[in-house]
Amino acid sequence: MAKVNLEVLKEVLYSEYFRPDPAEPIDELIESDPALNYAFHGIGGMSTKVHVCFLNRLLAAFDSINYMEIGLYDGRSLAGAVTNNEEHLNKVICNDAWTWGDASKSRFMFSFTNCLNRFYEAEDFDFAGAIGLHTNIHTLSNKFDLRIVEGDTFTWGRQPILDQWGNEKVDIYFYDGAHEVEDQKKALVDFEPCFADEFIYLVDDWSSWEVPDGTFKGLDVIDYDVVWQTETKGWRDKTDPIGSDNGWGGGWYVGYLKKREKNETEGSTENN
């Protein structure tokens, strides 16, 4: 039985907080919740208030969720996703290579763990790394299973990410890694083995033409049907400058995917 539900996804997405111009409700929500407030203001990154609150409310709408996020940067979106949601989360596996330098990784390690320790009543969230040939697996253990795979997503990082899931499957997947066409395609094709039979797929920076192009190429390949999908407006639809804290930023894709049922005769041969 699926852990996620399409109607609940729609309810969250179309709530008062995530309308095309949701400034006032979002501000009120952020200010009324110290943990969310810290997740947004205490951590750097390019995620807007809408991104942070949407991820937070979406994960809170379900139980025992397995969440995967690829592309962490400074950690703001991940903090938004997990904050206050320990009772709703089963397993969280994330990935980044921080290829642009150690400064961003250091900011992530400091500000993200500080956020967890501040609001989970025990200062024992800390980075513990198991060093492999090309990849570090960081386990932050307290309240829920949280692991971060530090490695190139589509080369030596891919298998360690899949390995972390074991027999469990991803219910909600947020991809915000490299955005070239092939990267967007691989984000689906390479990680299909860990998808639940029904899952929610989220993609950032939808305003860049490479993102929808690669995403739809990936959707054409994987063995899933798109039950429902929508996109949110991004900078291409607004007059605000890129980087301003407004609405959905670069735009998002939101899809509800379901694994195709195999035809009973598929792969069989008739005896003559």
PDB file of C-alpha atoms in Angstrom:
ATOM      1  CA  MET A   1       0.000   0.000   0.000  1.00  0.00           C
ATOM      2  CA  ALA A   2       1.357   3.416  -0.961  1.00  0.00           C
ATOM      3  CA  LYS A   3       2.497   5.714   1.820  1.00  0.00           C
ATOM      4  CA  VAL A   4       1.677   8.787  -0.257  1.00  0.00           C
ATOM      5  CA  ASN A   5      -1.626   9.914  -1.683  1.00  0.00           C
ATOM      6  CA  LEU A   6      -2.403  12.106  -4.685  1.00  0.00           C
ATOM      7  CA  GLU A   7      -5.354  13.911  -3.124  1.00  0.00           C
ATOM      8  CA  VAL A   8      -3.317  14.818  -0.046  1.00  0.00           C
ATOM      9  CA  LEU A   9      -0.506  16.085  -2.292  1.00  0.00           C
ATOM     10  CA  LYS A  10      -2.996  18.357  -4.056  1.00  0.00           C
ATOM     11  CA  GLU A  11      -4.413  19.593  -0.762  1.00  0.00           C
ATOM     12  CA  VAL A  12      -0.964  20.636   0.420  1.00  0.00           C
ATOM     13  CA  LEU A  13       0.073  22.154  -2.902  1.00  0.00           C
ATOM     14  CA  TYR A  14      -3.122  24.160  -3.316  1.00  0.00           C
ATOM     15  CA  SER A  15      -3.406  25.319   0.288  1.00  0.00           C
ATOM     16  CA  GLU A  16      -3.330  29.033   1.127  1.00  0.00           C
ATOM     17  CA  TYR A  17       0.421  28.948   1.691  1.00  0.00           C
ATOM     18  CA  PHE A  18       1.429  27.942  -1.805  1.00  0.00           C
ATOM     19  CA  ARG A  19      -0.752  30.059  -4.060  1.00  0.00           C
ATOM     20  CA  PRO A  20       1.001  31.962  -6.890  1.00  0.00           C
ATOM     21  CA  ASP A  21       1.498  34.998  -4.626  1.00  0.00           C
ATOM     22  CA  PRO A  22       1.602  33.562  -1.107  1.00  0.00           C
ATOM     23  CA  ALA A  23       3.777  36.160   0.660  1.00  0.00           C
ATOM     24  CA  GLU A  24       1.597  37.017   3.669  1.00  0.00           C
ATOM     25  CA  PRO A  25       0.472  33.482   4.673  1.00  0.00           C
ATOM     26  CA  ILE A  26       4.020  32.174   4.250  1.00  0.00           C
ATOM     27  CA  ASP A  27       5.467  34.968   6.390  1.00  0.00           C
ATOM     28  CA  GLU A  28       2.920  34.260   9.105  1.00  0.00           C
ATOM     29  CA  LEU A  29       3.695  30.541   8.996  1.00  0.00           C
ATOM     30  CA  ILE A  30       7.451  31.103   9.195  1.00  0.00           C
ATOM     31  CA  GLU A  31       7.169  33.592  12.061  1.00  0.00           C
ATOM     32  CA  SER A  32       4.799  31.386  14.073  1.00  0.00           C
ATOM     33  CA  ASP A  33       7.156  28.386  14.030  1.00  0.00           C
ATOM     34  CA  PRO A  34      10.617  28.897  15.612  1.00  0.00           C
ATOM     35  CA  ALA A  35      12.014  25.746  14.023  1.00  0.00           C
ATOM     36  CA  LEU A  36      10.857  26.669  10.521  1.00  0.00           C
ATOM     37  CA  ASN A  37      12.023  30.228  11.104  1.00  0.00           C
ATOM     38  CA  TYR A  38      15.492  28.942  11.924  1.00  0.00           C
ATOM     39  CA  ALA A  39      15.484  26.488   9.011  1.00  0.00           C
ATOM     40  CA  PHE A  40      14.952  29.420   6.647  1.00  0.00           C
ATOM     41  CA  HIS A  41      16.874  32.261   8.273  1.00  0.00           C
ATOM     42  CA  GLY A  42      19.576  30.238  10.031  1.00  0.00           C
ATOM     43  CA  ILE A  43      20.709  28.273   6.979  1.00  0.00           C
ATOM     44  CA  GLY A  44      22.043  29.629   3.704  1.00  0.00           C
ATOM     45  CA  GLY A  45      20.905  28.565   0.282  1.00  0.00           C
ATOM     46  CA  MET A  46      18.711  29.555  -2.628  1.00  0.00           C
ATOM     47  CA  SER A  47      15.484  27.919  -1.460  1.00  0.00           C
ATOM     48  CA  THR A  48      12.648  30.372  -0.914  1.00  0.00           C
ATOM     49  CA  LYS A  49      10.227  30.419   2.003  1.00  0.00           C
ATOM     50  CA  VAL A  50       7.716  28.636  -0.203  1.00  0.00           C
ATOM     51  CA  HIS A  51      10.181  25.816  -0.936  1.00  0.00           C
ATOM     52  CA  VAL A  52      11.013  25.348   2.740  1.00  0.00           C
ATOM     53  CA  CYS A  53       7.406  25.400   3.917  1.00  0.00           C
ATOM     54  CA  PHE A  54       6.098  23.227   1.090  1.00  0.00           C
ATOM     55  CA  LEU A  55       8.592  20.452   1.805  1.00  0.00           C
ATOM     56  CA  ASN A  56       7.861  20.751   5.510  1.00  0.00           C
ATOM     57  CA  ARG A  57       4.092  20.526   5.100  1.00  0.00           C
ATOM     58  CA  LEU A  58       4.258  17.805   2.451  1.00  0.00           C
ATOM     59  CA  LEU A  59       6.311  15.421   4.576  1.00  0.00           C
ATOM     60  CA  ALA A  60       4.122  16.198   7.583  1.00  0.00           C
ATOM     61  CA  ALA A  61       1.047  15.092   5.630  1.00  0.00           C
ATOM     62  CA  PHE A  62       2.112  11.420   5.584  1.00  0.00           C
ATOM     63  CA  ASP A  63       3.513   8.805   7.963  1.00  0.00           C
ATOM     64  CA  SER A  64       6.666   6.675   7.948  1.00  0.00           C
ATOM     65  CA  ILE A  65       7.964   8.461   4.874  1.00  0.00           C
ATOM     66  CA  ASN A  66      11.192   7.593   3.077  1.00  0.00           C
ATOM     67  CA  TYR A  67      12.602  10.809   1.634  1.00  0.00           C
ATOM     68  CA  MET A  68      15.453  11.329  -0.809  1.00  0.00           C
ATOM     69  CA  GLU A  69      17.016  14.673  -1.713  1.00  0.00           C
ATOM     70  CA  ILE A  70      19.795  15.093  -4.260  1.00  0.00           C
ATOM     71  CA  GLY A  71      21.534  18.473  -4.370  1.00  0.00           C
ATOM     72  CA  LEU A  72      21.891  19.929  -0.860  1.00  0.00           C
ATOM     73  CA  TYR A  73      24.000  23.086  -1.275  1.00  0.00           C
ATOM     74  CA  ASP A  74      23.911  24.742   2.180  1.00  0.00           C
ATOM     75  CA  GLY A  75      21.055  22.598   3.467  1.00  0.00           C
ATOM     76  CA  ARG A  76      18.087  24.955   3.682  1.00  0.00           C
ATOM     77  CA  SER A  77      15.618  22.780   1.772  1.00  0.00           C
ATOM     78  CA  LEU A  78      16.620  19.650   3.706  1.00  0.00           C
ATOM     79  CA  ALA A  79      16.226  21.489   6.997  1.00  0.00           C
ATOM     80  CA  GLY A  80      12.764  22.562   5.921  1.00  0.00           C
ATOM     81  CA  ALA A  81      11.862  18.995   5.003  1.00  0.00           C
ATOM     82  CA  VAL A  82      12.892  17.356   8.279  1.00  0.00           C
ATOM     83  CA  THR A  83      12.159  20.110  10.827  1.00  0.00           C
ATOM     84  CA  ASN A  84       9.344  19.071  13.198  1.00  0.00           C
ATOM     85  CA  ASN A  85       8.797  15.920  11.136  1.00  0.00           C
ATOM     86  CA  GLU A  86      10.587  13.264  13.184  1.00  0.00           C
ATOM     87  CA  GLU A  87       7.272  11.478  13.828  1.00  0.00           C
ATOM     88  CA  HIS A  88       6.537  11.355  10.097  1.00  0.00           C
ATOM     89  CA  LEU A  89       9.907  10.191   8.830  1.00  0.00           C
ATOM     90  CA  ASN A  90      11.296   6.693   8.533  1.00  0.00           C
ATOM     91  CA  LYS A  91      14.446   7.157   6.491  1.00  0.00           C
ATOM     92  CA  VAL A  92      16.149  10.142   4.850  1.00  0.00           C
ATOM     93  CA  ILE A  93      18.959   9.634   2.341  1.00  0.00           C
ATOM     94  CA  CYS A  94      20.559  12.681   0.727  1.00  0.00           C
ATOM     95  CA  ASN A  95      23.409  13.383  -1.643  1.00  0.00           C
ATOM     96  CA  ASP A  96      25.818  16.107  -2.680  1.00  0.00           C
ATOM     97  CA  ALA A  97      29.428  16.197  -3.846  1.00  0.00           C
ATOM     98  CA  TRP A  98      30.072  19.865  -2.951  1.00  0.00           C
ATOM     99  CA  THR A  99      32.287  20.029  -6.035  1.00  0.00           C
ATOM    100  CA  TRP A 100      32.522  23.823  -5.858  1.00  0.00           C
ATOM    101  CA  GLY A 101      34.669  23.681  -2.740  1.00  0.00           C
ATOM    102  CA  ASP A 102      34.832  22.894   0.943  1.00  0.00           C
ATOM    103  CA  ALA A 103      33.330  26.223   2.030  1.00  0.00           C
ATOM    104  CA  SER A 104      29.769  25.212   1.119  1.00  0.00           C
ATOM    105  CA  LYS A 105      30.216  21.771   2.654  1.00  0.00           C
ATOM    106  CA  SER A 106      31.467  23.386   5.860  1.00  0.00           C
ATOM    107  CA  ARG A 107      28.485  25.736   5.922  1.00  0.00           C
ATOM    108  CA  PHE A 108      26.171  22.782   5.453  1.00  0.00           C
ATOM    109  CA  MET A 109      27.799  20.704   8.174  1.00  0.00           C
ATOM    110  CA  PHE A 110      27.719  23.560  10.659  1.00  0.00           C
ATOM    111  CA  SER A 111      24.342  25.175  10.018  1.00  0.00           C
ATOM    112  CA  PHE A 112      22.338  22.032   9.257  1.00  0.00           C
ATOM    113  CA  THR A 113      23.523  20.074  12.294  1.00  0.00           C
ATOM    114  CA  ASN A 114      23.075  23.191  14.434  1.00  0.00           C
ATOM    115  CA  CYS A 115      19.462  23.352  13.266  1.00  0.00           C
ATOM    116  CA  LEU A 116      18.870  19.701  14.184  1.00  0.00           C
ATOM    117  CA  ASN A 117      20.525  20.021  17.569  1.00  0.00           C
ATOM    118  CA  ARG A 118      18.639  23.204  18.385  1.00  0.00           C
ATOM    119  CA  PHE A 119      15.195  21.704  17.882  1.00  0.00           C
ATOM    120  CA  TYR A 120      15.558  18.011  18.677  1.00  0.00           C
ATOM    121  CA  GLU A 121      16.420  18.413  22.361  1.00  0.00           C
ATOM    122  CA  ALA A 122      19.740  16.583  22.218  1.00  0.00           C
ATOM    123  CA  GLU A 123      23.026  17.791  20.847  1.00  0.00           C
ATOM    124  CA  ASP A 124      24.118  14.512  19.337  1.00  0.00           C
ATOM    125  CA  PHE A 125      23.525  15.148  15.663  1.00  0.00           C
ATOM    126  CA  ASP A 126      27.053  15.129  14.304  1.00  0.00           C
ATOM    127  CA  PHE A 127      28.811  14.051  11.153  1.00  0.00           C
ATOM    128  CA  ALA A 128      30.290  10.574  11.354  1.00  0.00           C
ATOM    129  CA  GLY A 129      31.884   9.512   8.082  1.00  0.00           C
ATOM    130  CA  ALA A 130      32.597   6.048   6.747  1.00  0.00           C
ATOM    131  CA  ILE A 131      35.264   6.743   4.157  1.00  0.00           C
ATOM    132  CA  GLY A 132      35.204   4.755   0.934  1.00  0.00           C
ATOM    133  CA  LEU A 133      37.327   4.947  -2.184  1.00  0.00           C
ATOM    134  CA  HIS A 134      35.426   7.867  -3.647  1.00  0.00           C
ATOM    135  CA  THR A 135      32.515   8.400  -1.296  1.00  0.00           C
ATOM    136  CA  ASN A 136      31.818   9.374   2.311  1.00  0.00           C
ATOM    137  CA  ILE A 137      28.676   8.143   4.033  1.00  0.00           C
ATOM    138  CA  HIS A 138      27.723  10.523   6.837  1.00  0.00           C
ATOM    139  CA  THR A 139      25.272   9.170   9.394  1.00  0.00           C
ATOM    140  CA  LEU A 140      23.468  11.653  11.640  1.00  0.00           C
ATOM    141  CA  SER A 141      21.623   9.479  14.101  1.00  0.00           C
ATOM    142  CA  ASN A 142      18.900  10.657  16.437  1.00  0.00           C
ATOM    143  CA  LYS A 143      15.101  10.470  16.224  1.00  0.00           C
ATOM    144  CA  PHE A 144      15.082   9.202  12.606  1.00  0.00           C
ATOM    145  CA  ASP A 145      17.468   7.546  10.152  1.00  0.00           C
ATOM    146  CA  LEU A 146      19.363  10.319   8.344  1.00  0.00           C
ATOM    147  CA  ARG A 147      22.325   9.635   6.072  1.00  0.00           C
ATOM    148  CA  ILE A 148      24.195  11.828   3.618  1.00  0.00           C
ATOM    149  CA  VAL A 149      26.153  10.332   0.749  1.00  0.00           C
ATOM    150  CA  GLU A 150      29.002  12.630  -0.194  1.00  0.00           C
ATOM    151  CA  GLY A 151      29.942  11.633  -3.739  1.00  0.00           C
ATOM    152  CA  ASP A 152      29.305  12.380  -7.389  1.00  0.00           C
ATOM    153  CA  THR A 153      25.678  11.475  -7.975  1.00  0.00           C
ATOM    154  CA  PHE A 154      25.967   9.743 -11.321  1.00  0.00           C
ATOM    155  CA  THR A 155      29.357   8.048 -11.015  1.00  0.00           C
ATOM    156  CA  TRP A 156      30.831   6.688  -7.771  1.00  0.00           C
ATOM    157  CA  GLY A 157      28.015   8.157  -5.655  1.00  0.00           C
ATOM    158  CA  ARG A 158      25.170   6.349  -7.405  1.00  0.00           C
ATOM    159  CA  GLN A 159      25.621   2.836  -6.000  1.00  0.00           C
ATOM    160  CA  PRO A 160      26.238   3.985  -2.415  1.00  0.00           C
ATOM    161  CA  ILE A 161      22.986   5.953  -2.582  1.00  0.00           C
ATOM    162  CA  LEU A 162      21.101   2.882  -3.791  1.00  0.00           C
ATOM    163  CA  ASP A 163      22.848   0.734  -1.187  1.00  0.00           C
ATOM    164  CA  GLN A 164      21.649   2.976   1.647  1.00  0.00           C
ATOM    165  CA  TRP A 165      18.045   2.206   0.755  1.00  0.00           C
ATOM    166  CA  GLY A 166      18.470  -1.543   0.941  1.00  0.00           C
ATOM    167  CA  ASN A 167      15.022  -3.104   0.636  1.00  0.00           C
ATOM    168  CA  GLU A 168      13.204   0.136   1.451  1.00  0.00           C
ATOM    169  CA  LYS A 169      11.790   2.431  -1.223  1.00  0.00           C
ATOM    170  CA  VAL A 170      11.591   6.185  -1.756  1.00  0.00           C
ATOM    171  CA  ASP A 171       8.169   7.784  -1.267  1.00  0.00           C
ATOM    172  CA  ILE A 172       9.115  11.427  -1.885  1.00  0.00           C
ATOM    173  CA  TYR A 173      12.082  12.400  -4.071  1.00  0.00           C
ATOM    174  CA  PHE A 174      13.332  15.965  -4.490  1.00  0.00           C
ATOM    175  CA  TYR A 175      15.965  16.436  -7.202  1.00  0.00           C
ATOM    176  CA  ASP A 176      17.921  19.694  -7.239  1.00  0.00           C
ATOM    177  CA  GLY A 177      21.326  18.561  -8.469  1.00  0.00           C
ATOM    178  CA  ALA A 178      23.066  19.348 -11.749  1.00  0.00           C
ATOM    179  CA  HIS A 179      20.524  20.542 -14.311  1.00  0.00           C
ATOM    180  CA  GLU A 180      21.900  19.581 -17.702  1.00  0.00           C
ATOM    181  CA  VAL A 181      19.541  17.495 -19.846  1.00  0.00           C
ATOM    182  CA  GLU A 182      21.423  14.252 -19.234  1.00  0.00           C
ATOM    183  CA  ASP A 183      21.584  14.922 -15.475  1.00  0.00           C
ATOM    184  CA  GLN A 184      17.834  15.411 -15.280  1.00  0.00           C
ATOM    185  CA  LYS A 185      17.265  12.225 -17.237  1.00  0.00           C
ATOM    186  CA  LYS A 186      19.680  10.233 -15.064  1.00  0.00           C
ATOM    187  CA  ALA A 187      17.997  11.567 -11.911  1.00  0.00           C
ATOM    188  CA  LEU A 188      15.091   9.296 -12.843  1.00  0.00           C
ATOM    189  CA  VAL A 189      16.694   6.482 -14.829  1.00  0.00           C
ATOM    190  CA  ASP A 190      19.662   5.852 -12.507  1.00  0.00           C
ATOM    191  CA  PHE A 191      17.595   5.767  -9.329  1.00  0.00           C
ATOM    192  CA  GLU A 192      14.502   3.931 -10.538  1.00  0.00           C
ATOM    193  CA  PRO A 193      15.458   0.801  -8.523  1.00  0.00           C
ATOM    194  CA  CYS A 194      14.806   2.617  -5.243  1.00  0.00           C
ATOM    195  CA  PHE A 195      11.423   4.168  -6.135  1.00  0.00           C
ATOM    196  CA  ALA A 196       8.264   3.006  -4.366  1.00  0.00           C
ATOM    197  CA  ASP A 197       5.427   1.747  -6.554  1.00  0.00           C
ATOM    198  CA  GLU A 198       3.813   5.160  -6.050  1.00  0.00           C
ATOM    199  CA  PHE A 199       5.942   8.202  -5.266  1.00  0.00           C
ATOM    200  CA  ILE A 200       6.031  11.976  -5.465  1.00  0.00           C
ATOM    201  CA  TYR A 201       8.724  13.489  -7.681  1.00  0.00           C
ATOM    202  CA  LEU A 202       9.818  17.099  -7.183  1.00  0.00           C
ATOM    203  CA  VAL A 203      12.234  19.074  -9.357  1.00  0.00           C
ATOM    204  CA  ASP A 204      13.594  22.594  -8.845  1.00  0.00           C
ATOM    205  CA  ASP A 205      14.593  25.229 -11.445  1.00  0.00           C
ATOM    206  CA  TRP A 206      11.852  24.258 -13.884  1.00  0.00           C
ATOM    207  CA  SER A 207      12.279  27.610 -15.662  1.00  0.00           C
ATOM    208  CA  SER A 208      15.515  26.440 -17.274  1.00  0.00           C
ATOM    209  CA  TRP A 209      14.739  24.652 -20.546  1.00  0.00           C
ATOM    210  CA  GLU A 210      17.197  21.826 -19.815  1.00  0.00           C
ATOM    211  CA  VAL A 211      15.241  20.806 -16.729  1.00  0.00           C
ATOM    212  CA  PRO A 212      11.878  19.910 -18.311  1.00  0.00           C
ATOM    213  CA  ASP A 213      13.624  18.532 -21.399  1.00  0.00           C
ATOM    214  CA  GLY A 214      15.736  16.086 -19.392  1.00  0.00           C
ATOM    215  CA  THR A 215      12.919  15.279 -16.957  1.00  0.00           C
ATOM    216  CA  PHE A 216      10.501  14.273 -19.695  1.00  0.00           C
ATOM    217  CA  LYS A 217      13.219  12.229 -21.396  1.00  0.00           C
ATOM    218  CA  GLY A 218      13.680  10.371 -18.112  1.00  0.00           C
ATOM    219  CA  LEU A 219       9.944   9.898 -17.643  1.00  0.00           C
ATOM    220  CA  ASP A 220       9.768   8.354 -21.121  1.00  0.00           C
ATOM    221  CA  VAL A 221      12.320   5.708 -20.117  1.00  0.00           C
ATOM    222  CA  ILE A 222      11.352   4.579 -16.624  1.00  0.00           C
ATOM    223  CA  ASP A 223       8.645   1.989 -16.029  1.00  0.00           C
ATOM    224  CA  TYR A 224       6.257   4.449 -14.393  1.00  0.00           C
ATOM    225  CA  ASP A 225       3.126   6.282 -15.475  1.00  0.00           C
ATOM    226  CA  VAL A 226       2.637   9.939 -14.633  1.00  0.00           C
ATOM    227  CA  VAL A 227      -0.703   9.856 -12.847  1.00  0.00           C
ATOM    228  CA  TRP A 228      -0.706  13.616 -12.325  1.00  0.00           C
ATOM    229  CA  GLN A 229       1.716  16.489 -12.805  1.00  0.00           C
ATOM    230  CA  THR A 230       1.860  20.234 -12.605  1.00  0.00           C
ATOM    231  CA  GLU A 231       4.424  23.018 -12.625  1.00  0.00           C
ATOM    232  CA  THR A 232       4.711  26.137 -10.517  1.00  0.00           C
ATOM    233  CA  LYS A 233       5.634  29.507 -11.915  1.00  0.00           C
ATOM    234  CA  GLY A 234       9.245  30.597 -11.788  1.00  0.00           C
ATOM    235  CA  TRP A 235      11.340  33.560 -12.768  1.00  0.00           C
ATOM    236  CA  ARG A 236      10.385  33.239 -16.428  1.00  0.00           C
ATOM    237  CA  ASP A 237       6.834  34.190 -15.419  1.00  0.00           C
ATOM    238  CA  LYS A 238       7.753  37.035 -13.068  1.00  0.00           C
ATOM    239  CA  THR A 239       9.419  40.411 -13.203  1.00  0.00           C
ATOM    240  CA  ASP A 240      11.478  39.831 -10.052  1.00  0.00           C
ATOM    241  CA  PRO A 241      15.232  39.437 -10.529  1.00  0.00           C
ATOM    242  CA  ILE A 242      16.760  35.978 -10.310  1.00  0.00           C
ATOM    243  CA  GLY A 243      17.701  35.224  -6.732  1.00  0.00           C
ATOM    244  CA  SER A 244      14.942  37.275  -5.127  1.00  0.00           C
ATOM    245  CA  ASP A 245      13.022  35.569  -2.336  1.00  0.00           C
ATOM    246  CA  ASN A 246       9.704  35.330  -4.113  1.00  0.00           C
ATOM    247  CA  GLY A 247       7.332  32.420  -4.438  1.00  0.00           C
ATOM    248  CA  TRP A 248       8.634  29.344  -6.204  1.00  0.00           C
ATOM    249  CA  GLY A 249      11.955  30.847  -7.269  1.00  0.00           C
ATOM    250  CA  GLY A 250      13.006  29.124 -10.493  1.00  0.00           C
ATOM    251  CA  GLY A 251       9.787  27.123 -10.665  1.00  0.00           C
ATOM    252  CA  TRP A 252       9.099  23.527  -9.676  1.00  0.00           C
ATOM    253  CA  TYR A 253       7.790  20.337 -11.244  1.00  0.00           C
ATOM    254  CA  VAL A 254       5.473  18.270  -9.054  1.00  0.00           C
ATOM    255  CA  GLY A 255       4.542  14.802 -10.250  1.00  0.00           C
ATOM    256  CA  TYR A 256       2.753  11.769  -8.860  1.00  0.00           C
ATOM    257  CA  LEU A 257       4.170   8.614 -10.444  1.00  0.00           C
ATOM    258  CA  LYS A 258       2.912   5.039 -10.338  1.00  0.00           C
ATOM    259  CA  LYS A 259       4.729   1.889 -11.429  1.00  0.00           C
ATOM    260  CA  ARG A 260       3.186   0.221 -14.448  1.00  0.00           C
ATOM    261  CA  GLU A 261       1.490  -3.087 -13.865  1.00  0.00           C
ATOM    262  CA  LYS A 262       3.183  -5.886 -15.749  1.00  0.00           C
ATOM    263  CA  ASN A 263       1.176  -7.687 -18.368  1.00  0.00           C
ATOM    264  CA  GLU A 264       0.812 -11.307 -17.282  1.00  0.00           C
ATOM    265  CA  THR A 265       1.791 -12.449 -20.765  1.00  0.00           C
ATOM    266  CA  GLU A 266       4.789 -10.121 -20.923  1.00  0.00           C
ATOM    267  CA  GLY A 267       7.959 -12.038 -21.557  1.00  0.00           C
ATOM    268  CA  SER A 268       6.140 -15.340 -22.058  1.00  0.00           C
ATOM    269  CA  THR A 269       6.267 -17.407 -25.253  1.00  0.00           C
ATOM    270  CA  GLU A 270       3.568 -19.539 -26.713  1.00  0.00           C
ATOM    271  CA  ASN A 271       4.195 -23.207 -27.373  1.00  0.00           C
ATOM    272  CA  ASN A 272       3.473 -24.212 -30.917  1.00  0.00           C
TER     273      ASN A 272
END
